[in-house]
Short mmCIF file of C-alpha atoms in Angstrom, two decimals:
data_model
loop_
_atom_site.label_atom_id
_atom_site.label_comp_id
_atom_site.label_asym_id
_atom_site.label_seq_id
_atom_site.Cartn_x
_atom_site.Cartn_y
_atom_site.Cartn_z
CA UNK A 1187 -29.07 -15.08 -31.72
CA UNK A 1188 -27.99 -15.94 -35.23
CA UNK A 1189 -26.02 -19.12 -33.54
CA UNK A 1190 -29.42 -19.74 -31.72
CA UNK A 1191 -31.41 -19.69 -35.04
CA UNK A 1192 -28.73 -21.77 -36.85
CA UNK A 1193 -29.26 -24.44 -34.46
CA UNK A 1194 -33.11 -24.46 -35.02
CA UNK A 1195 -33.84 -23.09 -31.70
CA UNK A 1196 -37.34 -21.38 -31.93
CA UNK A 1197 -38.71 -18.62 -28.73
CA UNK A 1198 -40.66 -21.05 -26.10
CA UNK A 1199 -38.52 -24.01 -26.79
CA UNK A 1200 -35.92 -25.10 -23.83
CA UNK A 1201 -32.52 -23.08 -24.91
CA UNK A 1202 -30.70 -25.99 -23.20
CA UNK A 1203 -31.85 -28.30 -25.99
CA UNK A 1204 -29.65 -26.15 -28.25
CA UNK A 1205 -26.53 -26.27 -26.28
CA UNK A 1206 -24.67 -29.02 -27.51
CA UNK A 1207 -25.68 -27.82 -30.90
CA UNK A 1208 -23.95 -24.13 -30.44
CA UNK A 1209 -20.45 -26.63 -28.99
CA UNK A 1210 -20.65 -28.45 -32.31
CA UNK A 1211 -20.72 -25.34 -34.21
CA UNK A 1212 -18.01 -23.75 -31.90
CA UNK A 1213 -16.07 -27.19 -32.35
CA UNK A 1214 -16.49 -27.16 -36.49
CA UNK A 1215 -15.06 -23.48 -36.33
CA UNK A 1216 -12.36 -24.05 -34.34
CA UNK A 1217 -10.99 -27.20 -37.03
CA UNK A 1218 -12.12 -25.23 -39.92
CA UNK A 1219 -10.11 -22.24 -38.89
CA UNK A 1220 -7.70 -23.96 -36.94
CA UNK A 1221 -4.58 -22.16 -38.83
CA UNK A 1222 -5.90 -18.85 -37.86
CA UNK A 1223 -5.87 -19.91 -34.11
CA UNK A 1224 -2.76 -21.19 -34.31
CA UNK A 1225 -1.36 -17.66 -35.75
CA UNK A 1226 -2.93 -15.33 -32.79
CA UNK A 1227 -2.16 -18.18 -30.09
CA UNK A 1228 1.74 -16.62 -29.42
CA UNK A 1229 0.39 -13.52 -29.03
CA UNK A 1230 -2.25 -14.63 -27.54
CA UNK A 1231 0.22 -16.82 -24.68
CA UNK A 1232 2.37 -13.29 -24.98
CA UNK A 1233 -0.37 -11.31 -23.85
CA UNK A 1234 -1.65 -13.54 -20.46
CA UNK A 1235 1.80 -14.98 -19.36
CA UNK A 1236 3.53 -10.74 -19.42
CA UNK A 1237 0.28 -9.00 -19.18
CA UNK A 1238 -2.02 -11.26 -16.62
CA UNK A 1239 0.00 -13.66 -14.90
CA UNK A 1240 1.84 -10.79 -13.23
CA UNK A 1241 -1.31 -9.39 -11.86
CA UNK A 1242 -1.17 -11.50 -8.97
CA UNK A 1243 1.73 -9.39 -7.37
CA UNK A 1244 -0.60 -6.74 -6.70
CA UNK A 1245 -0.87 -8.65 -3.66
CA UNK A 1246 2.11 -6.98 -2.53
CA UNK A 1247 0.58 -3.71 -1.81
CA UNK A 1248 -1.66 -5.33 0.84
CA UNK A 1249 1.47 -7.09 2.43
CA UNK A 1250 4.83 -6.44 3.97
CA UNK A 1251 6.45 -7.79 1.37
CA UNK A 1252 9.72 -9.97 2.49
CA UNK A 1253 11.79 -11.29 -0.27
CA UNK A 1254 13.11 -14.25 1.58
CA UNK A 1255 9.53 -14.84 2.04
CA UNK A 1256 7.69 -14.52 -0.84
CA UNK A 1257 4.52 -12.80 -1.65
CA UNK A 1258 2.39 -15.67 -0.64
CA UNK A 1259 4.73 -15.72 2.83
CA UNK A 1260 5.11 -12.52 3.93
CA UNK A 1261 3.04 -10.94 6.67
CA UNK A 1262 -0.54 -9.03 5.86
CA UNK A 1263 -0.71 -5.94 6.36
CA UNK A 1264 -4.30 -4.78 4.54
CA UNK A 1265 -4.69 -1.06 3.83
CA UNK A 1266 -1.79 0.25 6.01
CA UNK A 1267 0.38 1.28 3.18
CA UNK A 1268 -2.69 3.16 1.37
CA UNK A 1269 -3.48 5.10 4.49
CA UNK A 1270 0.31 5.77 5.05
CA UNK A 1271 0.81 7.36 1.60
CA UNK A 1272 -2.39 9.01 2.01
CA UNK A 1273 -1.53 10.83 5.05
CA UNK A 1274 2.13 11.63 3.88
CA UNK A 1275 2.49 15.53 3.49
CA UNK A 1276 4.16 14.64 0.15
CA UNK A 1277 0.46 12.87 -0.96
CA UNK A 1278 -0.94 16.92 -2.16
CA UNK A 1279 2.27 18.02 -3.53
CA UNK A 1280 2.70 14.36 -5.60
CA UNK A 1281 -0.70 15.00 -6.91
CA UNK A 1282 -0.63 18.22 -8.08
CA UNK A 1283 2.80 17.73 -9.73
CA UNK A 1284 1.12 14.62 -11.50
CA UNK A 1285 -2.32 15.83 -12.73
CA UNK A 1286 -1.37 19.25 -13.18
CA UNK A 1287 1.51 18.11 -15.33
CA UNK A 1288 -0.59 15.71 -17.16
CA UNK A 1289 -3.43 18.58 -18.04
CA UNK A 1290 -0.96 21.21 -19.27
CA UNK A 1291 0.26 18.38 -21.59
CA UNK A 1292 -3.13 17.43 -22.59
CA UNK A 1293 -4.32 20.49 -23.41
CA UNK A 1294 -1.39 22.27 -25.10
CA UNK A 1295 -0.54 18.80 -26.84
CA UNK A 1296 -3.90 17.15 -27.70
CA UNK A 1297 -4.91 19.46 -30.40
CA UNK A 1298 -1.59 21.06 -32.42
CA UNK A 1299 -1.26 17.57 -34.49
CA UNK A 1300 -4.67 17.94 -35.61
CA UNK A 1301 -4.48 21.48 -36.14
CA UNK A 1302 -0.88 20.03 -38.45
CA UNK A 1303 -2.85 17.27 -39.83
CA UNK A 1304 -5.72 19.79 -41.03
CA UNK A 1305 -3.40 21.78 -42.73
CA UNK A 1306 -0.90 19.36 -44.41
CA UNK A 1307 -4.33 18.46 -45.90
CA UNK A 1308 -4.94 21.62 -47.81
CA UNK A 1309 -1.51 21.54 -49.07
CA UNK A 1310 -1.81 21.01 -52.50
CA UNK A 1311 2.44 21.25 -53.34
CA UNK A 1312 3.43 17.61 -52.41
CA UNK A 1313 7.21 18.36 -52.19
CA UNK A 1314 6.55 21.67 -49.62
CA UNK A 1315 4.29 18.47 -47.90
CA UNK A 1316 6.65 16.16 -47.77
CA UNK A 1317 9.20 18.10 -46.80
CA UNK A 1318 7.19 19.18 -43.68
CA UNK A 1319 6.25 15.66 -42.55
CA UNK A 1320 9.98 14.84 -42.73
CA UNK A 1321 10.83 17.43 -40.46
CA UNK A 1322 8.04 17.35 -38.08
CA UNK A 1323 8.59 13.36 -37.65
CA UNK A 1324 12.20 13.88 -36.99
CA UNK A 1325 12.27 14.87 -33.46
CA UNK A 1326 10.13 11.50 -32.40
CA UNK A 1327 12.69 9.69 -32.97
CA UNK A 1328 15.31 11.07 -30.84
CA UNK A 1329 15.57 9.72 -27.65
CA UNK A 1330 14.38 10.59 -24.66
CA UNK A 1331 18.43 10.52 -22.99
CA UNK A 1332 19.43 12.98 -25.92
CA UNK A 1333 16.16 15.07 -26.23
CA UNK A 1334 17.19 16.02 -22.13
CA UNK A 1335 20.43 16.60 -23.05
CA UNK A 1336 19.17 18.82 -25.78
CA UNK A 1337 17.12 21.27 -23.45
CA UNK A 1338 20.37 21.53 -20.87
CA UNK A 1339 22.82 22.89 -23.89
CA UNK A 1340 20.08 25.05 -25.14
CA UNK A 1341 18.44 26.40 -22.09
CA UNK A 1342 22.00 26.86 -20.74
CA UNK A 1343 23.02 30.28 -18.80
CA UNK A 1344 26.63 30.33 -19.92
CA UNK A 1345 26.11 28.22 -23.60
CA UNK A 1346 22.87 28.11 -24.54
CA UNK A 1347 21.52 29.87 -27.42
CA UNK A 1348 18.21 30.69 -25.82
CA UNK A 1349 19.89 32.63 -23.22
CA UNK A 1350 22.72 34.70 -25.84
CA UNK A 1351 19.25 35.66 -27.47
CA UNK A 1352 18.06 37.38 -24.25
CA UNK A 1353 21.34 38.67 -23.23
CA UNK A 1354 21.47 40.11 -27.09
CA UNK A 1355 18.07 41.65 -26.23
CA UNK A 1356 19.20 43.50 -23.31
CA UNK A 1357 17.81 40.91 -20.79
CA UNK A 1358 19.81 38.89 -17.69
CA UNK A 1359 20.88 35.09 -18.16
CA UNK A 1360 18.34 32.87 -16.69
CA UNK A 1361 18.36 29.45 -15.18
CA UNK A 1362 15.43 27.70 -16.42
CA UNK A 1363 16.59 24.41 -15.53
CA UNK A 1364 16.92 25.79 -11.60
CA UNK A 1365 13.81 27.38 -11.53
CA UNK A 1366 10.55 25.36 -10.80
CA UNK A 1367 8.43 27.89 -12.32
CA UNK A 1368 9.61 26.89 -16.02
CA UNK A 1369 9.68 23.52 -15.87
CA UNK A 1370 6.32 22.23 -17.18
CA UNK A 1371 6.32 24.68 -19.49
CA UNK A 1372 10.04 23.44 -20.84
CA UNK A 1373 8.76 19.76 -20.32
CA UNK A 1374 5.33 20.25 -22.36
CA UNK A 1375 7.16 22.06 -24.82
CA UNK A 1376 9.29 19.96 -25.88
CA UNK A 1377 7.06 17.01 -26.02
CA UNK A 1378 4.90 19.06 -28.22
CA UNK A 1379 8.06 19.43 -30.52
CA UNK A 1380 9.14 16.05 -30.11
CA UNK A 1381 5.50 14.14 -30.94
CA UNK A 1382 3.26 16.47 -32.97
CA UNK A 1383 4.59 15.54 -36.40
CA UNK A 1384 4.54 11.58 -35.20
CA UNK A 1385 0.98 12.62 -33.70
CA UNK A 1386 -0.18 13.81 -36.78
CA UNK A 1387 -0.19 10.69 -38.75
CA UNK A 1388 -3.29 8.66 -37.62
CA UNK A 1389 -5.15 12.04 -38.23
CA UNK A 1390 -3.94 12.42 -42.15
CA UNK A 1391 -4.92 8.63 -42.43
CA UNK A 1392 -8.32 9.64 -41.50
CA UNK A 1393 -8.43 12.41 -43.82
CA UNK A 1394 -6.53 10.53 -46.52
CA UNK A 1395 -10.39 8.32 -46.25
CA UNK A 1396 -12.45 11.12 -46.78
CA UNK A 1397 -14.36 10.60 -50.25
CA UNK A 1398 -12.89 13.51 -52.98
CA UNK A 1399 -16.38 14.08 -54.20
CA UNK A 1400 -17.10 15.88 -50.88
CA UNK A 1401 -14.48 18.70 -51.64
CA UNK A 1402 -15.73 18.85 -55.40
CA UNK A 1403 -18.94 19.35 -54.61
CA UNK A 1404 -17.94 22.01 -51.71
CA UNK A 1405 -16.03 23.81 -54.00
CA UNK A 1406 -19.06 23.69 -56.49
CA UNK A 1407 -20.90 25.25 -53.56
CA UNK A 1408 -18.13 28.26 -53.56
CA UNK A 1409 -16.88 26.63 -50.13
CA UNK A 1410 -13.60 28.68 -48.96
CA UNK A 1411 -10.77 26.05 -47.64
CA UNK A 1412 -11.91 27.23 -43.97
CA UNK A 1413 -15.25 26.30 -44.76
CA UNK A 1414 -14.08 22.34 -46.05
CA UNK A 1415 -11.75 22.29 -43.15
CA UNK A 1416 -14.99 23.02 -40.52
CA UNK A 1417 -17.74 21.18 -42.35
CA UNK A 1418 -15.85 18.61 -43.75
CA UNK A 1419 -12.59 17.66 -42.22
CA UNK A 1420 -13.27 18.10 -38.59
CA UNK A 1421 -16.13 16.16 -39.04
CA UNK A 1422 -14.83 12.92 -40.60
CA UNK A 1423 -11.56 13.16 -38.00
CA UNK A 1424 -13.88 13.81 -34.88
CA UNK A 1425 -14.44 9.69 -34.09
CA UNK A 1426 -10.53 9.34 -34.20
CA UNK A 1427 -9.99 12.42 -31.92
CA UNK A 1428 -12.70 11.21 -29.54
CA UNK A 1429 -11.21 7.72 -29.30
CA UNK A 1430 -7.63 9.56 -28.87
CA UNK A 1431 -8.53 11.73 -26.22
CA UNK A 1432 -10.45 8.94 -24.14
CA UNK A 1433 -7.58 7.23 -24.15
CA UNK A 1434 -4.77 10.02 -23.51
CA UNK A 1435 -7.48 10.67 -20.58
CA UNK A 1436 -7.03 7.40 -19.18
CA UNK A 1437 -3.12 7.43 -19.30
CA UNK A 1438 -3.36 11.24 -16.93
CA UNK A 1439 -1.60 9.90 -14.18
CA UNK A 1440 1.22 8.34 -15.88
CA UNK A 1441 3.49 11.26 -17.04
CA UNK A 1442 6.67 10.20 -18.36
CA UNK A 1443 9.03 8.92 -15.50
CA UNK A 1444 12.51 8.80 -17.93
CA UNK A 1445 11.71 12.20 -18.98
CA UNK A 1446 10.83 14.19 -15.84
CA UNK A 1447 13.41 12.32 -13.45
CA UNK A 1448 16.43 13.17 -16.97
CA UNK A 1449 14.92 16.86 -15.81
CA UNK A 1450 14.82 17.07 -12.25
CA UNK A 1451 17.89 18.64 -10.74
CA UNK A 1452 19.23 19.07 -7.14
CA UNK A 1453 17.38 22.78 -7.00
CA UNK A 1454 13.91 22.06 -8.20
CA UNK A 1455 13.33 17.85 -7.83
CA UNK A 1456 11.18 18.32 -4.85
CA UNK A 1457 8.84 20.64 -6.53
CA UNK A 1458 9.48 17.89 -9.76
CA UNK A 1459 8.51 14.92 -8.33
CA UNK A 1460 5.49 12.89 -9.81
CA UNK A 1461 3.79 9.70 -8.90
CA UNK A 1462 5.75 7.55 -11.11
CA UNK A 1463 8.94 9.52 -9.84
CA UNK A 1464 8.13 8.53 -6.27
CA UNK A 1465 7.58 4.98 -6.84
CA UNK A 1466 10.90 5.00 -8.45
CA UNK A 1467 12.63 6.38 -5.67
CA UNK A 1468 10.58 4.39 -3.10
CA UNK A 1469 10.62 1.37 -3.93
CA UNK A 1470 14.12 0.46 -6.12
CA UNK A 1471 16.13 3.23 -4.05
CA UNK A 1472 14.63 2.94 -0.54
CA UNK A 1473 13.48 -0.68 -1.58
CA UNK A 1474 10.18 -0.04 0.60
CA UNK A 1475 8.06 -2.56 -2.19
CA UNK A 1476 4.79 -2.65 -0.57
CA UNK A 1477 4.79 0.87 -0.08
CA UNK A 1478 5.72 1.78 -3.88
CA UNK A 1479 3.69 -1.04 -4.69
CA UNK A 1480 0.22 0.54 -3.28
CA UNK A 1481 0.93 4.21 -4.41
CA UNK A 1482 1.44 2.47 -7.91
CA UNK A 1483 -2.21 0.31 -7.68
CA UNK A 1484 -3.62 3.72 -6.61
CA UNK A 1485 -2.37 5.50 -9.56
CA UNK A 1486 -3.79 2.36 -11.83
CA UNK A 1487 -7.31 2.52 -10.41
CA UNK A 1488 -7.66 6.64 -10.77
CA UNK A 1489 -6.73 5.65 -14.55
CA UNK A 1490 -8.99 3.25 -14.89
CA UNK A 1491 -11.88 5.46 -13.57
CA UNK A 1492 -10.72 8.23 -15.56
CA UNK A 1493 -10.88 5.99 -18.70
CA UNK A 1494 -14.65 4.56 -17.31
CA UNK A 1495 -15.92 7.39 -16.99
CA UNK A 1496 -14.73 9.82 -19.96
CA UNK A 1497 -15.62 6.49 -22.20
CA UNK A 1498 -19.05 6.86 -20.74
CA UNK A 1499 -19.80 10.70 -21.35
CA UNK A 1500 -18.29 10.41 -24.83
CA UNK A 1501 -20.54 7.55 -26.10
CA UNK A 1502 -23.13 9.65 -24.65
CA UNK A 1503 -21.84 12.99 -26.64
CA UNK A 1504 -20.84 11.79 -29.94
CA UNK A 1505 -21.69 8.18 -30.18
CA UNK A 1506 -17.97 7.25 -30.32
CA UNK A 1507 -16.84 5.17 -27.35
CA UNK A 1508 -14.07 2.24 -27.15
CA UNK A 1509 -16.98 -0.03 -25.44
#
């Protein structure tokens, strides 16, 4: 409207009129800023040629994809792979693995680096606060290869020290690595360890922006530090958690492949094995493209309805949305 209006363009006139006005003004920006352009134009080529130009493969889902023939070239084959993965009897067990996996992460992860962030906030001894950040950060950056490695020494039945801690308490060995029952409890666990510090940082930036005056005048008030945490704190980090959680929501489906196939193990990998897993397996193991091809466009579109939606009942909520 404002170009409209710059251009002279009053309600009732003919809006084509103003047209080649609004390309001059486009055109006068465009030479005017022309440096600035010129700085976001590699990653703005980096973004289309590795993020957009590869979309057309998709088309290999809806194919029977022939590498001597191409993806243009090979034979069509619609929704046949869909249907087949649908009506495998490894389709429910996939699925469950996946979002059940993904919500036990979610919900024991989402909220301990705020609850971290909250209280690193109090702290008023900067050296006890430091000190803390250092060693909560830590673990992120250990990788994924070693952090696996990690859990097998430690969770071991001969070696590790979890198990000489039951055996000191009277209790038997056990084999958590063999048994399904503790393994998204062992994975979640760890990734709670490994990423709450790390986690915790875009929530003490948001608290770092909260205006000091607020906690003088709560204290004036005879506000406890409970009281500043709940009616101030939570508060002014609530847009930041909403936007976090819309979008942890719309990454549910894709658990971390390099960490659950590092955990899977001969006893328990069919009760292990996730979407992201499966593709693996299917389609660089068994080479079956199209197939691993449409299970992984069917994981991308539940995300992207996830993310839809939960975007749309949180603007609704709180007001905070990413569109």
């Amino acid at each position: 409207m404002k170009q409209l209006a710059d251009t002279g363009y009053v309600p009732g006139d003919k809006a084509p009129s103003s047209i080649p006005a609004i390309k001059k003004g486009l055109a006068i920006r465009l030479i005017r800023d022309y440096q600035l352009y010129l700085l976001a134009l590699p990653a703005i080529a980096y973004l289309f040629i590795f993020n957009y130009v590869p979309i057309y493969g998709v088309l290999i889902a809806f194919k029977n994809f022939n590498a001597v023939q191409g993806i243009w070239g090979s034979d069509w084959a619609g929704f046949e792979h869909f249907r087949r993965f649908f009506h495998s009897y490894q389709f429910g067990p996939i699925l469950r693995n996946t979002i059940g996996l993904s919500l036990y992460q979610l919900v024991v992860g989402f909220p301990i680096p705020i609850m971290l962030a909250l209280l690193l906030n109090q702290t008023r001894n900067k050296r006890f606060k430091s000190l803390v950040q250092t060693v909560t950060y830590a673990p992120h950056f250990i990788s994924i290869v070693v952090m696996i490695s990690m859990i097998f020494i430690f969770l071991s039945p001969r070696t590790g020290f979890v198990n000489h801690l039951l055996t000191f308490f009277g209790h038997e060995p056990v084999l958590f690595m063999g048994d399904p029952a503790y393994f998204k409890t062992i994975y979640v666990l760890s990734g709670v360890w490994q990423n709450t510090g790390w986690g915790s940082i875009i929530y003490l930036a948001a608290l770092a922006s909260i205006n000091p005056e607020l906690y003088e005048a709560a204290k004036v008030d005879g506000a406890s530090k409970w009281q500043q945490i709940l009616k101030i704190d939570i508060p002014s980090i609530m847009p930041t958690a909403v936007i976090l959680l819309i979008l942890n929501v719309g990454h549910i489906m894709d658990v971390g492949f390099q960490k659950v196939f590092l955990m899977q193990t001969p006893l328990t990998a069919a009760s292990q094995e996730i979407i992201s897993t499966y593709v693996y397996k299917m389609g660089l193991i068994n080479t079956d493209y199209s197939y691993s091809a449409a299970i992984n466009l069917f994981n991308t579109v539940i995300n992207l309805v996830l993310l839809i939606a939960v975007n749309q009942v949180a603007r609704r909520a709180s007001d905070t949305s990413l569109w």
